[in-house]
Short mmCIF file of C-alpha atoms and ligand atoms in Angstrom, two decimals:
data_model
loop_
_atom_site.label_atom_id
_atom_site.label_comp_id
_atom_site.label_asym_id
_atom_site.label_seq_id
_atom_site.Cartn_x
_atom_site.Cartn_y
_atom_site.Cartn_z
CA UNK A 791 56.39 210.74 108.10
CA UNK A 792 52.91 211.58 109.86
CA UNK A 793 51.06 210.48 106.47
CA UNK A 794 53.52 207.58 105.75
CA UNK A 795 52.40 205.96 109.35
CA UNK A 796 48.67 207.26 108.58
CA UNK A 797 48.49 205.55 105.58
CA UNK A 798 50.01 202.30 106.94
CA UNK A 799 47.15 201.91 109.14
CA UNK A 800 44.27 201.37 106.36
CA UNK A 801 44.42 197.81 106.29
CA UNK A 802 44.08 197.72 102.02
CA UNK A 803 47.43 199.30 102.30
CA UNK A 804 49.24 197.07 104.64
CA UNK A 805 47.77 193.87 102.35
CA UNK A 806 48.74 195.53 99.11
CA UNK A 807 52.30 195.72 100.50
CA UNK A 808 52.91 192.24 101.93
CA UNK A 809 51.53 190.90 98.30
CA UNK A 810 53.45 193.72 96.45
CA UNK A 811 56.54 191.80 98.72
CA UNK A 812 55.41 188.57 98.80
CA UNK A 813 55.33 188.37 94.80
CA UNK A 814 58.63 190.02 94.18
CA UNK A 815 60.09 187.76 97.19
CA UNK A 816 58.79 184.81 95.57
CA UNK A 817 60.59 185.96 91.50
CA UNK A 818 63.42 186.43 93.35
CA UNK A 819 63.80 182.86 94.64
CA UNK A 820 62.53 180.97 92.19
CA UNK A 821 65.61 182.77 89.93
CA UNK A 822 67.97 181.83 92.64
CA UNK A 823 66.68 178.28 92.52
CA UNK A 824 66.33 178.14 88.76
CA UNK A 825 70.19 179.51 88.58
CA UNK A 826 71.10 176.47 91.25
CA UNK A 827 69.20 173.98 89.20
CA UNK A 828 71.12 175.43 85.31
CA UNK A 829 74.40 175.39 87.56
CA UNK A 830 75.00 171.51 85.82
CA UNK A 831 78.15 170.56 86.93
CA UNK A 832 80.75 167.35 86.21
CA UNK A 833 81.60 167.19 90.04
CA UNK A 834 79.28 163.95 90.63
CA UNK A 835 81.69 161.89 87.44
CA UNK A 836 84.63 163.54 88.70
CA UNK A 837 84.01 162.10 92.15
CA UNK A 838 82.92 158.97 91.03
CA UNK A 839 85.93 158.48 88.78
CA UNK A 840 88.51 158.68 91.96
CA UNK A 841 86.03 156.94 94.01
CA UNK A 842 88.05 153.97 94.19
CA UNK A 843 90.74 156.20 95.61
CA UNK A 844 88.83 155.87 99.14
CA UNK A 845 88.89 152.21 99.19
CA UNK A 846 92.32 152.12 98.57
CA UNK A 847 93.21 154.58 101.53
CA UNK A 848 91.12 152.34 103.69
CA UNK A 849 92.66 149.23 102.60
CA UNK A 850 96.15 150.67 103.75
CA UNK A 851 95.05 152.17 107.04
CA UNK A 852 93.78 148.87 107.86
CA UNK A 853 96.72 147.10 106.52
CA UNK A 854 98.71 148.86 108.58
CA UNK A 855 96.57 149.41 111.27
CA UNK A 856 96.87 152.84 111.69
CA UNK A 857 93.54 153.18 114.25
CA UNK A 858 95.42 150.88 116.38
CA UNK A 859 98.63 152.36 116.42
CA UNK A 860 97.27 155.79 116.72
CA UNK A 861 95.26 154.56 119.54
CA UNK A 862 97.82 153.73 121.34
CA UNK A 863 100.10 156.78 120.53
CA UNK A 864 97.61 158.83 121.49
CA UNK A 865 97.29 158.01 125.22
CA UNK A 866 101.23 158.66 125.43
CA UNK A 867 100.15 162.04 123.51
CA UNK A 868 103.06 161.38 120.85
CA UNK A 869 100.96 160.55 117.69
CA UNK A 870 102.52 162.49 115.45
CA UNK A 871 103.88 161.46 111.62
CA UNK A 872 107.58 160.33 112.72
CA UNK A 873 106.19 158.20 115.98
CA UNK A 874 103.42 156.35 113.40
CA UNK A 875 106.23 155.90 110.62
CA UNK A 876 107.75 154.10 113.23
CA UNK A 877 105.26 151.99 114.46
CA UNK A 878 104.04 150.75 110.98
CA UNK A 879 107.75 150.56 109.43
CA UNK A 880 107.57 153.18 106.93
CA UNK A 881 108.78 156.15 105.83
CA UNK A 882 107.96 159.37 106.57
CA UNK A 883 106.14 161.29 103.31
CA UNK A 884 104.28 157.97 102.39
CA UNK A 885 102.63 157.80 105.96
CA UNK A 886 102.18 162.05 105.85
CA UNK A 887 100.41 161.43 103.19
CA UNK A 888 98.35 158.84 103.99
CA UNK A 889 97.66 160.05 107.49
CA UNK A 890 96.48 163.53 105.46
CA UNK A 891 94.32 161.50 103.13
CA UNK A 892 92.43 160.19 106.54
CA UNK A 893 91.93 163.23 107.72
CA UNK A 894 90.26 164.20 104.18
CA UNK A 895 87.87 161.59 104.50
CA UNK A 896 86.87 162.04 108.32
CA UNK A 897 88.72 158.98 109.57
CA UNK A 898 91.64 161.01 111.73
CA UNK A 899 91.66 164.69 113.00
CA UNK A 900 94.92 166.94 112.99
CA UNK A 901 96.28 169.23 115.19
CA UNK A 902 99.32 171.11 115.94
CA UNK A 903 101.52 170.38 119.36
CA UNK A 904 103.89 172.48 119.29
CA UNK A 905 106.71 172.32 116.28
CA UNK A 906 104.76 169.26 115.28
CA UNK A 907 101.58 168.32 114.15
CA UNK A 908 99.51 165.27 116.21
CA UNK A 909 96.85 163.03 114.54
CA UNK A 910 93.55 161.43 116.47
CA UNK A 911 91.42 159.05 115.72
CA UNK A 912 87.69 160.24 115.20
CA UNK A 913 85.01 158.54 117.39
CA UNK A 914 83.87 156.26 114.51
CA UNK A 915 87.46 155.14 113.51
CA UNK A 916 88.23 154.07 117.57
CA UNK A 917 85.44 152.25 118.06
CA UNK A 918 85.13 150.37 114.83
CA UNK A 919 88.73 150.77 113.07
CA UNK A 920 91.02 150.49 116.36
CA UNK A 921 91.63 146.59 117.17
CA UNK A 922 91.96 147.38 120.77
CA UNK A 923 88.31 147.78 120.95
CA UNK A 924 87.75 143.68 119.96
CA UNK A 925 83.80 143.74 121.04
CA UNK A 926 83.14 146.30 118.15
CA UNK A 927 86.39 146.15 115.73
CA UNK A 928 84.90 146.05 112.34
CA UNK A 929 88.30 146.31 110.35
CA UNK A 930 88.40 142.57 110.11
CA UNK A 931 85.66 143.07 107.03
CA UNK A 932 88.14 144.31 104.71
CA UNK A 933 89.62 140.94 104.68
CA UNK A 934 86.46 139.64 102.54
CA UNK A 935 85.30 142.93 101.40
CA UNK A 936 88.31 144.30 99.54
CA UNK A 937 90.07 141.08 98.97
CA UNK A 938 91.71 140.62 95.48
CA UNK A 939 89.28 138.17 94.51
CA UNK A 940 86.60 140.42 95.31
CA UNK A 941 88.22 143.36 93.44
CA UNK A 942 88.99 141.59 90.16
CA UNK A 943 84.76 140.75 90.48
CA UNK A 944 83.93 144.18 90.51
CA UNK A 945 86.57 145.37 87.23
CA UNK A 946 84.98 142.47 85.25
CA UNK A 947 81.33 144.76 85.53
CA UNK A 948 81.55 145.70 81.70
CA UNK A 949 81.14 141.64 80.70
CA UNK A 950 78.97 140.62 83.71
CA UNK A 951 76.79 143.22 82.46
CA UNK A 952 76.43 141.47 78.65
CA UNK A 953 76.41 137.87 80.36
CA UNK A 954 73.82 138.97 82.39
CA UNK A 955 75.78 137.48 86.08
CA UNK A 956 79.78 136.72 86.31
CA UNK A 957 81.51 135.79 83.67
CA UNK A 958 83.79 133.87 85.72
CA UNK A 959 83.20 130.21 86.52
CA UNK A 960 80.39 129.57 89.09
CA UNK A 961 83.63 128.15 91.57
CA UNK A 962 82.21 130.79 94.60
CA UNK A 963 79.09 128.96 95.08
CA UNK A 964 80.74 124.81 94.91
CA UNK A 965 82.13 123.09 97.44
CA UNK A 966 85.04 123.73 99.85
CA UNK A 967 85.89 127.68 98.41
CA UNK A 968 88.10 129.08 100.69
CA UNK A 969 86.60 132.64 99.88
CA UNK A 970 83.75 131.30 102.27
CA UNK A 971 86.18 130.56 105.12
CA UNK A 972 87.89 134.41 104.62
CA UNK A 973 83.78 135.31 104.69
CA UNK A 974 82.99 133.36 108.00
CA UNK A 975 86.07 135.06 110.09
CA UNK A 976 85.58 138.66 108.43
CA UNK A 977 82.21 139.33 108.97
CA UNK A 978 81.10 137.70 112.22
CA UNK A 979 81.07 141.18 113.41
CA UNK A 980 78.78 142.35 111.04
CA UNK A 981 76.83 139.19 111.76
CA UNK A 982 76.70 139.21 115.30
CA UNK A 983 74.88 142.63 115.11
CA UNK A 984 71.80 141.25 112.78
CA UNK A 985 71.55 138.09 114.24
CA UNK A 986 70.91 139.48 117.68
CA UNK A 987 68.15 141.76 115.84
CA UNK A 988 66.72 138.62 114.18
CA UNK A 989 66.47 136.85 117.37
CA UNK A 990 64.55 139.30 118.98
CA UNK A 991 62.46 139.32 115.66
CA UNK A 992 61.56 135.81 115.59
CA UNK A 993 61.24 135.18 119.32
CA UNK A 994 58.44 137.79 119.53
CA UNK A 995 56.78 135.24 117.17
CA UNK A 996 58.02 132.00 118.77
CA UNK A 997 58.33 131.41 122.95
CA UNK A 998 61.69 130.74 123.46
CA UNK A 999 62.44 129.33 126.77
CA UNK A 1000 63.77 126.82 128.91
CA UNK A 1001 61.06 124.87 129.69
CA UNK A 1002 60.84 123.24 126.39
CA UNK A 1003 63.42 122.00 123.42
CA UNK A 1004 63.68 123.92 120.54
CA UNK A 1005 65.43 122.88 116.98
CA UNK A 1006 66.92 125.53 115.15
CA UNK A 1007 68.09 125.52 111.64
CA UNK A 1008 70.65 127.56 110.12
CA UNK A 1009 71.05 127.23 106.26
CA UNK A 1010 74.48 128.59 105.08
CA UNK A 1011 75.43 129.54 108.77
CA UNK A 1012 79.23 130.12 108.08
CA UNK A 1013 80.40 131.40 111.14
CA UNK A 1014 76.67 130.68 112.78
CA UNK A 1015 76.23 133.31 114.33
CA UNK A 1016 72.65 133.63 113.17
CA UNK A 1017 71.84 130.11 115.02
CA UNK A 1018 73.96 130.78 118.26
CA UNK A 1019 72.19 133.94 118.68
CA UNK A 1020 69.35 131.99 119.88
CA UNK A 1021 71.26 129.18 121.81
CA UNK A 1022 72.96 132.18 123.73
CA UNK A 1023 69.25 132.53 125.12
CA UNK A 1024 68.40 129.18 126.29
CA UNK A 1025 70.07 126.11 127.15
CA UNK A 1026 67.39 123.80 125.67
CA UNK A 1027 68.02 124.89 122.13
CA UNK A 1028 70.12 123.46 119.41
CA UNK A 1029 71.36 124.68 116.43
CA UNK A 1030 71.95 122.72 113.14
CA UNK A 1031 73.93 124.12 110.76
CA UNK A 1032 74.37 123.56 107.28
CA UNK A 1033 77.53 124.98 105.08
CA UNK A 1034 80.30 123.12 103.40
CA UNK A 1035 82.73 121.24 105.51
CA UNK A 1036 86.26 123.93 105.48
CA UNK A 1037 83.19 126.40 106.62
CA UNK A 1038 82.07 124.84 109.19
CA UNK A 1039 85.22 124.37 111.23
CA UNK A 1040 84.97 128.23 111.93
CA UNK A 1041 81.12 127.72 112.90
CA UNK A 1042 82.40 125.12 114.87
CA UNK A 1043 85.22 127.23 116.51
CA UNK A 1044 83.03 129.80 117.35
CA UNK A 1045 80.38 128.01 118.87
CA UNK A 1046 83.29 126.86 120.83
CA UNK A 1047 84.64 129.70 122.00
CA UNK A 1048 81.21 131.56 123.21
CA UNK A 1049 81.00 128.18 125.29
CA UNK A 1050 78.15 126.96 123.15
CA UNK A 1051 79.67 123.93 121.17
CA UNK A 1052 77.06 121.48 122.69
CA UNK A 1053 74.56 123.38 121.24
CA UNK A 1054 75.73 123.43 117.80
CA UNK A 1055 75.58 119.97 115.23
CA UNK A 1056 77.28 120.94 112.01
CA UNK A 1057 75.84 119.30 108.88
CA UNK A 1058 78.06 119.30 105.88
CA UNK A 1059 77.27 119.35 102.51
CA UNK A 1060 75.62 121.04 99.54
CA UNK A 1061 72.62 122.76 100.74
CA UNK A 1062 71.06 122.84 97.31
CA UNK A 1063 71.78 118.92 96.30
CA UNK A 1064 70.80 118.12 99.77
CA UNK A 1065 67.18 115.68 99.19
CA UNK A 1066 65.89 117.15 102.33
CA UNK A 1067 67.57 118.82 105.61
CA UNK A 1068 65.77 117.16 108.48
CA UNK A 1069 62.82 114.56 109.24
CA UNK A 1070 59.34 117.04 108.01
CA UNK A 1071 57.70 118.91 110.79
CA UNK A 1072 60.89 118.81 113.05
CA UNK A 1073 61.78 122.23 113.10
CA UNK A 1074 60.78 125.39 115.47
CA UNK A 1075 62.71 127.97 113.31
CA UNK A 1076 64.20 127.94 110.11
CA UNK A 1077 66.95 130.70 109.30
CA UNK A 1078 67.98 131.75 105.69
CA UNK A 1079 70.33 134.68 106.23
CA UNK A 1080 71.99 136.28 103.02
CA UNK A 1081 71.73 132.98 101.38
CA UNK A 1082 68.81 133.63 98.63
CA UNK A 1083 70.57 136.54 96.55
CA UNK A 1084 72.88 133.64 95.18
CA UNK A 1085 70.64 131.49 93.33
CA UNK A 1086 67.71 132.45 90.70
CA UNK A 1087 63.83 132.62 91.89
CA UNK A 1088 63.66 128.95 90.50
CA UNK A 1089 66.32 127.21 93.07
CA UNK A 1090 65.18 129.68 95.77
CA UNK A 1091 61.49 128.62 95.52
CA UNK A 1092 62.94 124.62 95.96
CA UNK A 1093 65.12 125.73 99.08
CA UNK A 1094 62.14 127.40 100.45
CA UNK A 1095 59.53 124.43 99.89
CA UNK A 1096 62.30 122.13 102.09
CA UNK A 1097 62.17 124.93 104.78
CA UNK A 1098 58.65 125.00 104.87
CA UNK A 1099 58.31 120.88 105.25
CA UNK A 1100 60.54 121.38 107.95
CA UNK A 1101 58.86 123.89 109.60
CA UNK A 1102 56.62 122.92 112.92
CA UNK A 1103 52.88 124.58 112.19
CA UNK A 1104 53.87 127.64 113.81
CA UNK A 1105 56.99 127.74 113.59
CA UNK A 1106 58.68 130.66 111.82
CA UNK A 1107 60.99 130.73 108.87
CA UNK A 1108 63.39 133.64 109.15
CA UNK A 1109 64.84 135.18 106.21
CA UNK A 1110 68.04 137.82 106.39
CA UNK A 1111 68.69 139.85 102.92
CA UNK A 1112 69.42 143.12 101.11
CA UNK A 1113 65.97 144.05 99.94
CA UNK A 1114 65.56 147.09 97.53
CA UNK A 1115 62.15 149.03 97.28
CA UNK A 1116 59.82 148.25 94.75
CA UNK A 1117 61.31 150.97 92.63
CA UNK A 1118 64.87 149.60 92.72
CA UNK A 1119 66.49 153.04 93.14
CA UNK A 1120 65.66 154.28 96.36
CA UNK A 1121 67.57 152.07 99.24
CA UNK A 1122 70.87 152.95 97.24
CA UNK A 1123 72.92 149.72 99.79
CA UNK A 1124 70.84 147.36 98.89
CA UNK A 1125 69.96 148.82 94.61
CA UNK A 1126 74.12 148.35 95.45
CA UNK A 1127 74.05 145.04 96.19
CA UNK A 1128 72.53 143.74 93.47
CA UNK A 1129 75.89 144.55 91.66
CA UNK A 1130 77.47 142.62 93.88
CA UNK A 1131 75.29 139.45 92.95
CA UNK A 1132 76.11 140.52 89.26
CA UNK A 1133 79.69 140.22 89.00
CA UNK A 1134 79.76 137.83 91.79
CA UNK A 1135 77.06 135.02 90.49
CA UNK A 1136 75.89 133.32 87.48
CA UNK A 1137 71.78 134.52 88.62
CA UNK A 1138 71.66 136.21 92.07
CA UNK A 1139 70.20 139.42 91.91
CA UNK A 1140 69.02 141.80 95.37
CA UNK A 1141 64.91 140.73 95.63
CA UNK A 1142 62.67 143.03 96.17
CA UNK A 1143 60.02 142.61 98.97
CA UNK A 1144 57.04 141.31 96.32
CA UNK A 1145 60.12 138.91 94.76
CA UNK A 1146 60.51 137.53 98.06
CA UNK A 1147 56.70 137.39 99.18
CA UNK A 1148 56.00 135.73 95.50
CA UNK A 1149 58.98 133.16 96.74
CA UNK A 1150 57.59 132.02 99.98
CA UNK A 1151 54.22 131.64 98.40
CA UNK A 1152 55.56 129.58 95.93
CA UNK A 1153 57.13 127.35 98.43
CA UNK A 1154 53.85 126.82 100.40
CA UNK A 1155 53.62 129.78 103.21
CA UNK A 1156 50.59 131.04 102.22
CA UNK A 1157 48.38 133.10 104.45
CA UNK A 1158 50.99 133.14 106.29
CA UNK A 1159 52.31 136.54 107.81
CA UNK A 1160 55.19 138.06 106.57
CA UNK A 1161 56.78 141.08 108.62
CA UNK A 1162 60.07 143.12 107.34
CA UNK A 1163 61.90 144.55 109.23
CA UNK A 1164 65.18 147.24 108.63
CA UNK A 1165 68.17 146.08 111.32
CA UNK A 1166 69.41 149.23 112.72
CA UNK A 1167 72.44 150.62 111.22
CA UNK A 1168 73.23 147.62 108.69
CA UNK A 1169 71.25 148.17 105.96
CA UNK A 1170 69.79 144.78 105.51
CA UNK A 1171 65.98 143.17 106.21
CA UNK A 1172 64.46 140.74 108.13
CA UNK A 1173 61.70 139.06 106.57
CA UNK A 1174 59.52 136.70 109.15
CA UNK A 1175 57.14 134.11 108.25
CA UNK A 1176 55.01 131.98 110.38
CA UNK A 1177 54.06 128.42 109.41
CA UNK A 1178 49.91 128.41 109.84
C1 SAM B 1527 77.04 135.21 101.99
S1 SAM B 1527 77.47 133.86 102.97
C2 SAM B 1527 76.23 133.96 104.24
C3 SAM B 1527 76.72 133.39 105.52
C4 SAM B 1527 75.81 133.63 106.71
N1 SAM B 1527 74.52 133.00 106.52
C5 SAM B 1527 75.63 135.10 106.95
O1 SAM B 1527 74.54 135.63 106.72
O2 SAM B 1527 76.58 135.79 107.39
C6 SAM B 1527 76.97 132.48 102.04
C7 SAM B 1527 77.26 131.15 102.72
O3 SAM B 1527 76.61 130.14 101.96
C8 SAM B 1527 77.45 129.01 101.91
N2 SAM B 1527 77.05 128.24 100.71
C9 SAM B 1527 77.04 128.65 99.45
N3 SAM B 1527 76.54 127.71 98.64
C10 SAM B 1527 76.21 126.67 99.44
C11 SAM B 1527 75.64 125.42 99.20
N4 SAM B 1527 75.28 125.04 97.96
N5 SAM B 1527 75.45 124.60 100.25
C12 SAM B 1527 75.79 124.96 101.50
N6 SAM B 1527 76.33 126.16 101.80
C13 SAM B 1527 76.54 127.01 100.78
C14 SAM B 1527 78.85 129.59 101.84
O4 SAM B 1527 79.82 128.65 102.21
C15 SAM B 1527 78.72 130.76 102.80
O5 SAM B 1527 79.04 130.39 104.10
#
């Protein structure tokens, strides 16, 4: 033992050991991660193929509004399968099941009270799935989202994928669809989120204030929420909002109801037919949110030039988008998206950041400064440009 510990202390011994180690340390794991790497398995397809499977489940819970219910069963600490069967009207196994399905995917926890098991809404699922909770209820999205229309889009992928963009008539993007009017009251909650982000955005570019007037222009505003975002700041601004006419009476309402409606003046029509939107120079910001991935670089470039004779010099043109990287793989949401505008348009596509940049040069902004910018948890961008 005496010679073991002797020998231990020549230094050539103690570095011939830790390289002796290091190099058989370092075999060792580069078989384990070698046998990882061969270990090719199908589970990525298999998950893929029920994929769909998940939607679905959704789609009932909010149907049924099982958050909600649950919610409330909860704080008389009687959610359990029979007291939810009740509530939503249906049997027994079909709500076990679905109820078991939720917990699969994260949505509910399960626990057993007593002779009887209890289910709970996660965190996530009360604040955004339970309707009780109206400031941040997010169900409402399903209503545009997963609608049938919507569905049928996303089965036809084989032939948009051959006709390069739907095969389907071009009826989503002409006047008076009432898939718009689903779109204005399902996603103003969505909405409301990135148009408070692009306020704050712009109006570090732009004094807002209410010591002067300031004109505001919101193309496709829908609900226009992007717009009253910044009347909710001053009383000397007003928003103009362009959409078709069955759209606008929910822009309208809304402005309404957050007290605003003075502020808003609704212009009808078709945005893209439209000669001009305003007398040139009139403008102190221009908005474009999740309008552009519609229409082909062509008709983009011709909205844009109209923005930018609208446009006060400094005034900033603010557009809202799903913008992939460069690469197109590597922000999967918004690579996602572009399927979307595949099945869902004759030539919209997700732009990349140069697609966008090229755009606004093309219209006229140039040397003008363009900023991107990610909006929290919705995975969209904000690109700002000021007028110079
Ligand atoms: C994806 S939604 C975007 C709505 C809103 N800007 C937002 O970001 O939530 C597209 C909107 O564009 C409107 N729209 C489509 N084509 C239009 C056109 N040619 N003229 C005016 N509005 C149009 C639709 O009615 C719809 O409200």
């Amino acid at each position: 033992m005496n010679k073991v510990i002797s020998l231990w202390q020549h230094k050539s011994v103690q570095y011939a050991t830790v390289s002796v180690v290091s190099v058989v340390g370092y075999a060792l794991l580069s078989r384990v991660f070698q046998a990882v790497k061969d270990r090719v398995t199908p589970l990525r397809f298999m998950s893929d193929l029920h994929g769909y499977r998940h939607t679905m489940i959704v789609k009932a819970a909010i149907e049924y509004e099982i958050f909600t219910v649950i919610g409330e069963l909860e704080k008389q600490n009687h959610s359990t399968i029979s007291a939810i069967a009740k509530r939503i009207n249906c049997p027994e196994k079909g709500t076990r099941i679905l109820l078991d399905a939720l917990c699969v995917r994260e949505y509910l926890t399960k626990k057993r009270v007593g002779s009887e098991f209890s289910y709970y809404n996660t965190p996530m699922a009360d604040k955004f799935l339970n309707k009780n909770n109206k400031q941040t209820y997010f169900g409402c999205l399903c209503e545009f989202i997963l609608a049938d229309s919507f569905l049928q889009k996303q089965a036809n992928i084989v032939q948009a994928i051959k006709n390069n963009g739907s095969p389907f008539d071009s009826s989503l993007m002409t006047a008076n669809n009432e898939e718009w009017v689903k779109f204005a009251k399902a996603m103003q909650p969505m909405a409301r989120h990135t148009a408070q982000f692009v306020y704050k955005l712009v109006s570090k570019h732009i004094h807002i204030d209410e010591t002067r007037p300031i004109n505001v222009l919101d193309i496709s505003c829908s609900h226009a929420e992007f717009g009253l975002a910044f009347a909710k700041h001053s009383k000397t601004v007003k928003v103009y909002g362009i959409d078709w006419p069955n759209v606008l009476e929910i822009g309208v309402e809304n402005a309404t109801i957050l007290g605003l409606k003075d502020q808003f003046v609704p212009v009808s029509g078709d945005a893209l037919a439209m000669e001009k939107y305003g007398e040139p120079s009139t403008f102190d910001v221009v908005l474009v949110p999740n309008f552009l991935h519609h229409f082909s670089v062509e008709v983009n470039v011709k909205t844009l030039r109209k923005c930018y004779d609208l446009l006060k010099q400094n005034g900033v043109l603010a557009i809202v988008e799903f913008v992939p990287n460069e690469d197109r793989t590597s922000k999967p949401e918004a690579v996602l998206f572009s399927v979307n505008m595949l099945v869902g348009t004759e030539h919209g596509d997700a732009y990349t950041y140069n697609q966008l940049r090229d755009m606004v040069e093309q219209a006229g902004f140039k040397n003008s400064k363009l900023h991107m910018a990610s909006s929290g948890p919705m995975p969209q961008s904000v690109l700002s440009i000021t007028k110079q």
